[in-house]
PDB file of C-alpha atoms in Angstrom:
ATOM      1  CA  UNK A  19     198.480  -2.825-130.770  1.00  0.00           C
ATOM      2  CA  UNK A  20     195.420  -4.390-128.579  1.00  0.00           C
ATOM      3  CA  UNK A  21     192.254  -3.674-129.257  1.00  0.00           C
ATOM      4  CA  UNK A  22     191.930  -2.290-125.905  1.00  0.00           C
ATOM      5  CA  UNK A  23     194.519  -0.060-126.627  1.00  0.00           C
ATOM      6  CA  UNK A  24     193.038   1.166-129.480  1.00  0.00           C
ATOM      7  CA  UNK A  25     189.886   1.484-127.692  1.00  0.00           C
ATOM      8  CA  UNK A  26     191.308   3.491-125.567  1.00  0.00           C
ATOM      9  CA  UNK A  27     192.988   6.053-127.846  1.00  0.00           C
ATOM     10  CA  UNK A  28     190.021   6.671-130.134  1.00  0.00           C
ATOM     11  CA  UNK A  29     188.005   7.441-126.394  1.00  0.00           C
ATOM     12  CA  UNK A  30     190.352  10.216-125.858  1.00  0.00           C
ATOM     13  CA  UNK A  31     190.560  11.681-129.181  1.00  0.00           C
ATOM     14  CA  UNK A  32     187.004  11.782-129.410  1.00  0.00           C
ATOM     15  CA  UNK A  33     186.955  13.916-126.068  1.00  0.00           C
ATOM     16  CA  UNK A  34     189.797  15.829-127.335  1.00  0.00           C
ATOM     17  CA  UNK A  35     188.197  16.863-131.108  1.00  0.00           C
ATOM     18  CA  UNK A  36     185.422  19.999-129.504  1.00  0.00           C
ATOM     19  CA  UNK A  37     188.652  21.163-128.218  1.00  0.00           C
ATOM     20  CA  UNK A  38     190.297  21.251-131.387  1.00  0.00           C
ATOM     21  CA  UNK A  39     187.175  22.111-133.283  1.00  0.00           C
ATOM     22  CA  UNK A  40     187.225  25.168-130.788  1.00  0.00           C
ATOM     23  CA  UNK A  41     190.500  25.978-131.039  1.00  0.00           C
ATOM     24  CA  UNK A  42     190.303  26.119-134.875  1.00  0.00           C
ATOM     25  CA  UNK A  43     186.935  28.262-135.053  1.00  0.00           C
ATOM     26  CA  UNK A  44     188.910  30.550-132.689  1.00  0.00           C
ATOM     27  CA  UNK A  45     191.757  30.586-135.655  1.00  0.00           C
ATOM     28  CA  UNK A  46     190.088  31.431-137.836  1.00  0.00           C
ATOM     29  CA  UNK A  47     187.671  34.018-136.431  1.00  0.00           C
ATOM     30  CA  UNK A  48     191.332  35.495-135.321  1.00  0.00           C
ATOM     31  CA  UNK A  49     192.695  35.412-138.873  1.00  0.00           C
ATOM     32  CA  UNK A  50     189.289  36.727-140.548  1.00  0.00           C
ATOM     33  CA  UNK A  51     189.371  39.728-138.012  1.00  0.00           C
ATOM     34  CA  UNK A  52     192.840  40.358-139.228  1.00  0.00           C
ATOM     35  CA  UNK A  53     192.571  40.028-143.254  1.00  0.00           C
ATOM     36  CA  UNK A  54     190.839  43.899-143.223  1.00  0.00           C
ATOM     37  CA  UNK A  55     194.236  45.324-141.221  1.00  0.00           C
ATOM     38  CA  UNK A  56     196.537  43.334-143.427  1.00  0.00           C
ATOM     39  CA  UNK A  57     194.567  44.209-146.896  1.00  0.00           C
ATOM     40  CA  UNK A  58     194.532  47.814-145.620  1.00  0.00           C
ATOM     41  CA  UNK A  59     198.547  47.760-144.843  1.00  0.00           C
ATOM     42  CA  UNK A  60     199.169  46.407-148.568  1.00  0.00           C
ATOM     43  CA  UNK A  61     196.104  49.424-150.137  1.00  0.00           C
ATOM     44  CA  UNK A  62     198.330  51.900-148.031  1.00  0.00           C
ATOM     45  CA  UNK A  63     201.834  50.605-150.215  1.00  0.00           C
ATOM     46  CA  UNK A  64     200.669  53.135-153.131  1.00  0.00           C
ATOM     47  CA  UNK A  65     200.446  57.085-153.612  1.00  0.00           C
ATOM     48  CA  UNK A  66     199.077  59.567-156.054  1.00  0.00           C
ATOM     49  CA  UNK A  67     200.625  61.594-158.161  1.00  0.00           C
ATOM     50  CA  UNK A  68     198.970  64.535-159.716  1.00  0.00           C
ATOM     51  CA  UNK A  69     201.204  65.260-162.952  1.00  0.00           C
ATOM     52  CA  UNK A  70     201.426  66.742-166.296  1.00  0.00           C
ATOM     53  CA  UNK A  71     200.147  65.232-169.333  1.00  0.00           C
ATOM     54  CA  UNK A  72     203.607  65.498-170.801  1.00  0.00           C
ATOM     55  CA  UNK A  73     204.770  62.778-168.025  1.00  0.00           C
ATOM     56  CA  UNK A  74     202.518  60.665-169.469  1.00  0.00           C
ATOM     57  CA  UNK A  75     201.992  61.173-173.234  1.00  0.00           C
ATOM     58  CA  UNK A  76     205.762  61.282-173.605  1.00  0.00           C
ATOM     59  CA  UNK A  77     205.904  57.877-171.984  1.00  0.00           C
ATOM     60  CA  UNK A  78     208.204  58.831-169.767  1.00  0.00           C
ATOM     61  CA  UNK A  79     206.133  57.244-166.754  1.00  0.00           C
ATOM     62  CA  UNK A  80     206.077  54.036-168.372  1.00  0.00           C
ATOM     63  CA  UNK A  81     210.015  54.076-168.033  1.00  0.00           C
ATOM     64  CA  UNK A  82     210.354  55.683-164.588  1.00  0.00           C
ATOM     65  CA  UNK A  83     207.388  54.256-162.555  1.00  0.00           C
ATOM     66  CA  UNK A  84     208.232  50.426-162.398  1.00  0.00           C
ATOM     67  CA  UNK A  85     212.002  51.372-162.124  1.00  0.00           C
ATOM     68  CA  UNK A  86     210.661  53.030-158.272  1.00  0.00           C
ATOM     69  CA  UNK A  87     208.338  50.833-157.298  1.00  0.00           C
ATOM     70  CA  UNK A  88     210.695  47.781-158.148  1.00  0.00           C
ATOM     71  CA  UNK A  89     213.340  49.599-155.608  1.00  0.00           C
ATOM     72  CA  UNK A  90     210.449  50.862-152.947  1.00  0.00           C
ATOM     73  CA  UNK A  91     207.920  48.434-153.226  1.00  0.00           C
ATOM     74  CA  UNK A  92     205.646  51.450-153.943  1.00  0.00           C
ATOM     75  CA  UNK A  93     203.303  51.367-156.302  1.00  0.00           C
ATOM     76  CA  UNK A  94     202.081  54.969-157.734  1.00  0.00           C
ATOM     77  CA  UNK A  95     198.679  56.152-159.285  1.00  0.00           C
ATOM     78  CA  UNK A  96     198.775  58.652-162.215  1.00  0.00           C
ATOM     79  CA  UNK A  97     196.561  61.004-162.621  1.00  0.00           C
ATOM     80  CA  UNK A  98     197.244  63.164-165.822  1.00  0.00           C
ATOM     81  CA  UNK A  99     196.139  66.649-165.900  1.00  0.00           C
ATOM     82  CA  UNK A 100     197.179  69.934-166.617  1.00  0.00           C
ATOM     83  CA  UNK A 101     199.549  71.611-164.153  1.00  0.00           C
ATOM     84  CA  UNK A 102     196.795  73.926-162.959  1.00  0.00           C
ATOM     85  CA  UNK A 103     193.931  71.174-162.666  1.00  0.00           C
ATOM     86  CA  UNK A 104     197.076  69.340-161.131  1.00  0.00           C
ATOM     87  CA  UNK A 105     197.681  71.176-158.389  1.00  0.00           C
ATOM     88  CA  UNK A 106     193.827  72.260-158.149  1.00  0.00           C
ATOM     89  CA  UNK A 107     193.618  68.035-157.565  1.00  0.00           C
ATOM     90  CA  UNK A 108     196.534  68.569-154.986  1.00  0.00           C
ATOM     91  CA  UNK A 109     194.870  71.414-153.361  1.00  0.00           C
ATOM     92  CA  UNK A 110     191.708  69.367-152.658  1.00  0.00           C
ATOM     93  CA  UNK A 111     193.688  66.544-151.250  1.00  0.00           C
ATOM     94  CA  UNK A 112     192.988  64.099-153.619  1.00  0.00           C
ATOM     95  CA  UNK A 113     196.469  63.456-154.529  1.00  0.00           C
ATOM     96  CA  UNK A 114     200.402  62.942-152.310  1.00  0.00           C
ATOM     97  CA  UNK A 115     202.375  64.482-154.256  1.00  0.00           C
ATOM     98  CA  UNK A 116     202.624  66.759-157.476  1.00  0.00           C
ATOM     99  CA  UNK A 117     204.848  66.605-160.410  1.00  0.00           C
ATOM    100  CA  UNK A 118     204.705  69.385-163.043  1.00  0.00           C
ATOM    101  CA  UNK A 119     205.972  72.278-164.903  1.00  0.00           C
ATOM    102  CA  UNK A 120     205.223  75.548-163.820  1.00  0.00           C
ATOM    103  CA  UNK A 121     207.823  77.024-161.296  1.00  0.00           C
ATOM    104  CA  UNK A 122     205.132  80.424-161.071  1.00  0.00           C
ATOM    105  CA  UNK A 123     202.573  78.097-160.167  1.00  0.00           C
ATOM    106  CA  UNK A 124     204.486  75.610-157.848  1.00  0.00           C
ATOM    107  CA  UNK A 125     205.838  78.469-155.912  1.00  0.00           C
ATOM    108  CA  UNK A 126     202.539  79.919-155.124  1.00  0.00           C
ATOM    109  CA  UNK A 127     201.445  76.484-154.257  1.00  0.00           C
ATOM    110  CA  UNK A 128     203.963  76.188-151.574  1.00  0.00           C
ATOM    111  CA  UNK A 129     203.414  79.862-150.338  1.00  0.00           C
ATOM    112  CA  UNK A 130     199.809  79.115-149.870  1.00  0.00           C
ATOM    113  CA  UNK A 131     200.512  75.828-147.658  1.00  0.00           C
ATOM    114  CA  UNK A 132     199.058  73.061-149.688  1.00  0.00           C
ATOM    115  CA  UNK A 133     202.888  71.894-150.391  1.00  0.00           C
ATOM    116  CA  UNK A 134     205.966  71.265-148.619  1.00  0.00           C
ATOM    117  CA  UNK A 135     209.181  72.287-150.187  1.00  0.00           C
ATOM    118  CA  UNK A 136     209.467  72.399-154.072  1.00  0.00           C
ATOM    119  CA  UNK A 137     212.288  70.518-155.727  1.00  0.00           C
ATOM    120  CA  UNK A 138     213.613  71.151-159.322  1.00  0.00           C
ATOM    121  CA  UNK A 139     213.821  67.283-161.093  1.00  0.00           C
ATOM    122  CA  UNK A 140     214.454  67.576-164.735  1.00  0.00           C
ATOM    123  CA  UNK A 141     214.390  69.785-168.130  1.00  0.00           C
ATOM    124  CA  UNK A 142     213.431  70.007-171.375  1.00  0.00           C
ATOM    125  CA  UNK A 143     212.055  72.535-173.931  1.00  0.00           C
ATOM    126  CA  UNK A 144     209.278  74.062-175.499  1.00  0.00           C
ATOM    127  CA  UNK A 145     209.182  74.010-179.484  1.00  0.00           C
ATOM    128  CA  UNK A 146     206.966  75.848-181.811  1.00  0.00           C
ATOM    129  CA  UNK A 147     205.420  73.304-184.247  1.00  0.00           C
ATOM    130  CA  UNK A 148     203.636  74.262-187.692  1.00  0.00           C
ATOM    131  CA  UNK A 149     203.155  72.451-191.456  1.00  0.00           C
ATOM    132  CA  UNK A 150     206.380  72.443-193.338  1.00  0.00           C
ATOM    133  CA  UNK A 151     204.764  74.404-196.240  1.00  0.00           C
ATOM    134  CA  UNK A 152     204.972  77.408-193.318  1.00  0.00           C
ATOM    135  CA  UNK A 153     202.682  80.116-195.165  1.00  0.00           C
ATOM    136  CA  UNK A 154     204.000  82.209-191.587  1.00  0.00           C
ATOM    137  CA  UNK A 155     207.363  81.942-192.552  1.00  0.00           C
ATOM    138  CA  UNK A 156     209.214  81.372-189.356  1.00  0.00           C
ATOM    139  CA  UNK A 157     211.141  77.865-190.292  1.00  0.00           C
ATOM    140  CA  UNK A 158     214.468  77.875-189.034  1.00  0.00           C
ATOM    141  CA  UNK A 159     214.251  80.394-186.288  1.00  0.00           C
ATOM    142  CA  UNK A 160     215.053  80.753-183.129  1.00  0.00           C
ATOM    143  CA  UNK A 161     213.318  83.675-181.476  1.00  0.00           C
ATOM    144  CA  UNK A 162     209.557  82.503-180.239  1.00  0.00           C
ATOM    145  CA  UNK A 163     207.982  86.304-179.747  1.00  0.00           C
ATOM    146  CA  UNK A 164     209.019  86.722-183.841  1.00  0.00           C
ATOM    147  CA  UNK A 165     207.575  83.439-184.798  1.00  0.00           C
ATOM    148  CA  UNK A 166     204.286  84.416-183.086  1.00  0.00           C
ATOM    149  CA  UNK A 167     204.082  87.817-184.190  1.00  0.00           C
ATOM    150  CA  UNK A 168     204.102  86.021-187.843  1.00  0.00           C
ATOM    151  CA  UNK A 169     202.111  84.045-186.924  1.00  0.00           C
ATOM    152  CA  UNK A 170     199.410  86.535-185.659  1.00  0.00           C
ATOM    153  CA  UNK A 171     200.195  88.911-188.634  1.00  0.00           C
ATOM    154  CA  UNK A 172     199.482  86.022-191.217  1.00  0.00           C
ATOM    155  CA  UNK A 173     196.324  85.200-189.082  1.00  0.00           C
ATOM    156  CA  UNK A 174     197.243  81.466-189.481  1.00  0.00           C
ATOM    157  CA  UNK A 175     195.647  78.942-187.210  1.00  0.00           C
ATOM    158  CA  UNK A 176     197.179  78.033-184.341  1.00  0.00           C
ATOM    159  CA  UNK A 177     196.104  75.815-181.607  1.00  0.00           C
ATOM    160  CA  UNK A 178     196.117  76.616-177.680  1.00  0.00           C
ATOM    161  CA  UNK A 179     196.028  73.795-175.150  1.00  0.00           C
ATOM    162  CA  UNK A 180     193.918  76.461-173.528  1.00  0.00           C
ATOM    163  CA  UNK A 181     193.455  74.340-170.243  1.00  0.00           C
ATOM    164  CA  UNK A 182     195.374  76.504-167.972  1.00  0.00           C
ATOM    165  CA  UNK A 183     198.412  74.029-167.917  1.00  0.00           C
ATOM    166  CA  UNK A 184     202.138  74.796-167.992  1.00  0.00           C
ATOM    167  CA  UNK A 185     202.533  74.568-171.368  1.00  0.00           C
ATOM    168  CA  UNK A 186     199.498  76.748-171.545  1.00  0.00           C
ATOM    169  CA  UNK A 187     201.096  78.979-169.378  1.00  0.00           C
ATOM    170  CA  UNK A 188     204.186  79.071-171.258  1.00  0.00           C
ATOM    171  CA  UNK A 189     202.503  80.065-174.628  1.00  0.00           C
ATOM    172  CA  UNK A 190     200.704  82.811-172.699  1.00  0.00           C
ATOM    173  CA  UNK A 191     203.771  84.232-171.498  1.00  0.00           C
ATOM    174  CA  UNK A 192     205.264  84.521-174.921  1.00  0.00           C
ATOM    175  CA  UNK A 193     202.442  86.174-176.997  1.00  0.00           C
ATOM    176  CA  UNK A 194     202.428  88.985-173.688  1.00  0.00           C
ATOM    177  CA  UNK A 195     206.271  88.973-174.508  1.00  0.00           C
ATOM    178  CA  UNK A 196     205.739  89.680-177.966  1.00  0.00           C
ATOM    179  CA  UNK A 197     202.456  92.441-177.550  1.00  0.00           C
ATOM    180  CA  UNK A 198     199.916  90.370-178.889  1.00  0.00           C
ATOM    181  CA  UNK A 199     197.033  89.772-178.054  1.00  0.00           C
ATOM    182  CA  UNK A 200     195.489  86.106-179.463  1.00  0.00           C
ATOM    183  CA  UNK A 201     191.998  87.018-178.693  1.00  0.00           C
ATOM    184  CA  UNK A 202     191.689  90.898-180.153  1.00  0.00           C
ATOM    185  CA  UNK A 203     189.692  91.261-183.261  1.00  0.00           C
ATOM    186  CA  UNK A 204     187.945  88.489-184.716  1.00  0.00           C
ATOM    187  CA  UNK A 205     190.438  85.725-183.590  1.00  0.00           C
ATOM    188  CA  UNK A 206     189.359  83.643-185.414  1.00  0.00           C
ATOM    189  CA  UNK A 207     192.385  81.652-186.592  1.00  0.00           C
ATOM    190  CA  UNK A 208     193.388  81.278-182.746  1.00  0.00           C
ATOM    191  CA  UNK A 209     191.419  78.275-181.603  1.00  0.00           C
ATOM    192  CA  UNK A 210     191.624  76.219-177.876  1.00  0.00           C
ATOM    193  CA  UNK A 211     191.501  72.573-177.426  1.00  0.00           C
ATOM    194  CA  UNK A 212     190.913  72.672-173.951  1.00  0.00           C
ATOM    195  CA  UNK A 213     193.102  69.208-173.816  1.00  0.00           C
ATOM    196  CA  UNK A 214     195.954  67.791-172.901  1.00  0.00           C
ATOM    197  CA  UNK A 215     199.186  67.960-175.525  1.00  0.00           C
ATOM    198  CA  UNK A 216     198.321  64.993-177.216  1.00  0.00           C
ATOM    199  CA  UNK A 217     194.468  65.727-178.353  1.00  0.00           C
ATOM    200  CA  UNK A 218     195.902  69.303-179.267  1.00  0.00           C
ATOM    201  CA  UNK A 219     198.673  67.635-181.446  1.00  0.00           C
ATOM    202  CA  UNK A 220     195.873  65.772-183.369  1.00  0.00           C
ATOM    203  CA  UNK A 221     193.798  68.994-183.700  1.00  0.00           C
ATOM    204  CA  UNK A 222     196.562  71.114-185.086  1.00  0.00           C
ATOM    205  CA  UNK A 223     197.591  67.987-187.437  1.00  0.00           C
ATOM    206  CA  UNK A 224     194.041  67.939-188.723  1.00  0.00           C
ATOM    207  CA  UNK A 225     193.606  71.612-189.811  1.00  0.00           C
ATOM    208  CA  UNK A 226     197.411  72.136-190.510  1.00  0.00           C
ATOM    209  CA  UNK A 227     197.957  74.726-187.828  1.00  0.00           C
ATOM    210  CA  UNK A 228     200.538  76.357-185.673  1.00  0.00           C
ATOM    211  CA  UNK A 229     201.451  75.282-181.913  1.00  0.00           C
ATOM    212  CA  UNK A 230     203.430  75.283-179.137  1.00  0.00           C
ATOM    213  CA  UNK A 231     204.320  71.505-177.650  1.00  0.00           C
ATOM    214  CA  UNK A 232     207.100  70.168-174.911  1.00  0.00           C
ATOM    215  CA  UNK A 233     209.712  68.579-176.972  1.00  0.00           C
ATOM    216  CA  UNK A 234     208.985  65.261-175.180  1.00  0.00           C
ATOM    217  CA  UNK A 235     205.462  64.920-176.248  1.00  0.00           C
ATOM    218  CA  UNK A 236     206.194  65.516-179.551  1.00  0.00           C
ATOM    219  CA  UNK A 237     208.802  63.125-180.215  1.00  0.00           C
ATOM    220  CA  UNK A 238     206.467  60.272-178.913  1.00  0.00           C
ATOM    221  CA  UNK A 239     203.395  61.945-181.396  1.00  0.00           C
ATOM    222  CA  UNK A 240     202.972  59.758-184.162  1.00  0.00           C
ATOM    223  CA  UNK A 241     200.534  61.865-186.271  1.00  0.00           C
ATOM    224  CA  UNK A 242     202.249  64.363-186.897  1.00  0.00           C
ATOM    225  CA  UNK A 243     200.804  64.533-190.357  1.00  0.00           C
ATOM    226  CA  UNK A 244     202.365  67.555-192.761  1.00  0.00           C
ATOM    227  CA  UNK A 245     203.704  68.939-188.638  1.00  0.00           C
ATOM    228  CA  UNK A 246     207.517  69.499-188.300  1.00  0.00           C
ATOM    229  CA  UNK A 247     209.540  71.687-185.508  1.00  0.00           C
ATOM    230  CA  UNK A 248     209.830  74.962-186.980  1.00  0.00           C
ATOM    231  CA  UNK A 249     211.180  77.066-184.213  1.00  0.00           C
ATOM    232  CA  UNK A 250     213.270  75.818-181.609  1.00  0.00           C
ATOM    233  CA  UNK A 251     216.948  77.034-179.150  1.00  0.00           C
ATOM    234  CA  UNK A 252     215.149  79.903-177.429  1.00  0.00           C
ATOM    235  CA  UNK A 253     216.514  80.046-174.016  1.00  0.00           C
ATOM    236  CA  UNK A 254     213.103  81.331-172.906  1.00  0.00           C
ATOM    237  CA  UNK A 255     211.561  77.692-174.223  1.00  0.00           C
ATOM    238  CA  UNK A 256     213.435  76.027-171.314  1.00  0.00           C
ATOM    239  CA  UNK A 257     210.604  73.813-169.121  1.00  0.00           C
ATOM    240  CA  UNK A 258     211.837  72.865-165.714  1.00  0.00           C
ATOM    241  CA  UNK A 259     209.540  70.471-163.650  1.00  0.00           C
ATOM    242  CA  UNK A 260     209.586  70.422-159.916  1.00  0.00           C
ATOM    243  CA  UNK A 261     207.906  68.055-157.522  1.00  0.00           C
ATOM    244  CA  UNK A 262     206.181  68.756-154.376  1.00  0.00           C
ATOM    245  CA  UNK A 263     204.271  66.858-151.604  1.00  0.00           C
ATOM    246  CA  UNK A 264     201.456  67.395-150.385  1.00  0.00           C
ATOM    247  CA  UNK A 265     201.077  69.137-147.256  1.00  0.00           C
ATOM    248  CA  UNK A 266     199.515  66.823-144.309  1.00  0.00           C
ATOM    249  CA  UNK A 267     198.749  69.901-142.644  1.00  0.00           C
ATOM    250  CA  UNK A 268     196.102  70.687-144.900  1.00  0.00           C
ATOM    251  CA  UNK A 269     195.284  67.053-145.936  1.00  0.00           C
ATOM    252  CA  UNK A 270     195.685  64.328-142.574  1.00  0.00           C
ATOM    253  CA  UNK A 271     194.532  61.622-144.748  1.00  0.00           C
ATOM    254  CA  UNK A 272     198.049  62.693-147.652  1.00  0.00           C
ATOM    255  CA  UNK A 273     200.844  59.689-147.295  1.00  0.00           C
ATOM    256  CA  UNK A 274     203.072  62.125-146.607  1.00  0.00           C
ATOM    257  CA  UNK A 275     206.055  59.207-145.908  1.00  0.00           C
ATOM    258  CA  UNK A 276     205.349  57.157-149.170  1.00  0.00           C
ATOM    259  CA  UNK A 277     204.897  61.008-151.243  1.00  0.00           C
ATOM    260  CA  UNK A 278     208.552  61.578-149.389  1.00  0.00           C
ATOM    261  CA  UNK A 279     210.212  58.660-150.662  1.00  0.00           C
ATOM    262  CA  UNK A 280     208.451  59.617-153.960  1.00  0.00           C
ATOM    263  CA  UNK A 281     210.069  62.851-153.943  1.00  0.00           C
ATOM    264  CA  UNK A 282     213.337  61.905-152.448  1.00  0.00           C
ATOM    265  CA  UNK A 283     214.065  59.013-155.116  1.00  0.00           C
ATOM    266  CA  UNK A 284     213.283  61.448-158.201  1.00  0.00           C
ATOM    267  CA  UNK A 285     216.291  63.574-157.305  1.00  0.00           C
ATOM    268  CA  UNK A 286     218.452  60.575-155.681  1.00  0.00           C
ATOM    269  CA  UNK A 287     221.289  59.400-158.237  1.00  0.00           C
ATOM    270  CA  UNK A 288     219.098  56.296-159.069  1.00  0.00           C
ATOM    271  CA  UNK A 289     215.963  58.458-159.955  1.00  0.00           C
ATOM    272  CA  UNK A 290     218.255  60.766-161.878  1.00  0.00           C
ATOM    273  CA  UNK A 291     219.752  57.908-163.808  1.00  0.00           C
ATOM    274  CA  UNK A 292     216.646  56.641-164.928  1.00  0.00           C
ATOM    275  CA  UNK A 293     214.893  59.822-166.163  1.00  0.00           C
ATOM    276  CA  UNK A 294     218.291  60.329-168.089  1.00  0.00           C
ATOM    277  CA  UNK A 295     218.009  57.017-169.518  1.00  0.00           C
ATOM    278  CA  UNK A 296     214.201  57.257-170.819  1.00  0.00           C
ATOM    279  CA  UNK A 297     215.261  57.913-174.632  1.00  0.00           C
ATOM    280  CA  UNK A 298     213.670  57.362-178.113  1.00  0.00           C
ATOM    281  CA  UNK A 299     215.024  56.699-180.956  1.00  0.00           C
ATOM    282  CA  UNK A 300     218.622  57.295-179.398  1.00  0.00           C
ATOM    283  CA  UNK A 301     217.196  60.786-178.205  1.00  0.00           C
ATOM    284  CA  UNK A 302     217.273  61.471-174.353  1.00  0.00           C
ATOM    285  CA  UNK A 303     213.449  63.538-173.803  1.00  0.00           C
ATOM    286  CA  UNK A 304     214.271  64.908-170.529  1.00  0.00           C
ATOM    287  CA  UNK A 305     217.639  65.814-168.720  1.00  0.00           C
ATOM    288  CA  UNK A 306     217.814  65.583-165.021  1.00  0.00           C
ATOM    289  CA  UNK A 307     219.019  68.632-163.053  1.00  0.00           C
ATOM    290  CA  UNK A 308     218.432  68.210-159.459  1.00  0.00           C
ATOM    291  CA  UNK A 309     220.766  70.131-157.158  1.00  0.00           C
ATOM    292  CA  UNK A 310     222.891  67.900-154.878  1.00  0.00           C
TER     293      UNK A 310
END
């Protein structure tokens, strides 16, 4: 190559580098104006779920979140409440969808427009929990209204959730059932923890007292302390959970397509097949039971 020629070449890519310098800037001015759309589109890939503490404290999420976002690409935020302060969450719009254990509740939910259609998921059971020495005497049973009355009649401490969750619901339902009244006379061996199943495990492990847990929670408690299940096989202990998303009517801002595919997957065969294969210790926690 002459040095002419090269002369020559360097002249015109000097004249050409503004242009390129230009066309660059313009890049990536283009490319910073897009990075807010494309970091909202991957923000918008995730949804809320207001659920039960049972969902979580049972570990049961652990299993059954990663399985759905591996096969949606959706990630979901937990946040673990009571049934009533769930749906209270759902109700403000501050959650997609809702995932708990209170068909009274759930229904009303619906009926009041905050949810779209309610779908049964899965079961398990209540059990009445209290120390083995059992100064109540209700060990072995099977009848939860008799174990209470005992209870109640013995005046031995038991321990409420007492956060108007389903569980909490539950026990209410079965001291009405059996014509007692926790909070007549001095009441003072009835106590509330105000917490989620967990904390109220603990608290009835530290002062040796009577409760009422979902089966799930309990077998992933590990201090259970003197604690066994003492009463358990009522048919009236049975726990169904139902899911429901949110209504966008209420809420604009609710995912309702992401909370769909949510709700969908749960009671598709592969969301069945993975809450029925969440088990401890050999034990299957929770047994799916949505209807075809």
């Amino acid at each position: 190559m002459t040095k002419q020629m090269t002369k020559q070449m360097t002249k015109q890519m000097t004249k050409r580098l503004p242009r390129i310098r230009g066309c660059l800037i313009v890049g990536m001015i283009a490319l910073a104006a897009a990075l807010p759309g494309l970091r909202a589109q991957a923000q918008e890939q995730f949804i809320v779920i207001a659920s039960t503490t049972s969902t979580e404290q049972s570990g049961l999420f652990d299993h059954l979140l990663p399985i759905f976002t591996k096969q949606t690409g959706i990630a979901v935020r937990v946040v673990a409440q009571g049934t009533g302060q769930a749906l209270a969450t759902a109700r403000k719009g501050d959650a997609d969808v809702v995932f708990v254990h209170d068909k009274v509740a759930e229904e009303r939910f619906v009926a009041e427009g905050y949810g779209l259609a309610r779908r049964e998921v899965m079961y398990n059971d209540f059990v009445v929990i209290g120390p083995r020495s059992d100064p109540a005497k209700i060990a072995g049973g099977s009848d939860v209204t008799a174990a209470l009355t005992s209870v109640a009649q013995a005046k031995q401490p038991f321990v409420s959730r007492g956060d108007k969750s389903g569980t909490h619901a539950a026990e209410l339902r079965f001291w009405k059932q059996a014509g007692v009244d926790p909070h007549s006379g001095d009441g003072s061996w009835y106590r509330e923890s105000g917490s989620g199943m967990g904390p109220t495990l603990n608290v009835a492990a530290q002062m040796n007292a009577y409760t009422i847990a979902d089966r799930a929670t309990w077998l992933n408690f590990r201090n259970r302390a003197d604690l066994a299940i003492l009463v358990q096989g009522d048919k009236r202990l049975f726990n169904q959970y139902g899911v429901i998303v949110v209504n966008p009517a209420r809420h604009p801002h609710v995912k309702q397509a992401l909370a769909q595919k949510f709700a969908d997957w749960v009671v598709s065969p592969a969301g069945q097949d993975a809450i029925a294969g969440y088990k401890l210790g050999g034990e299957q926690l929770f047994f799916p039971n949505a209807s075809p």
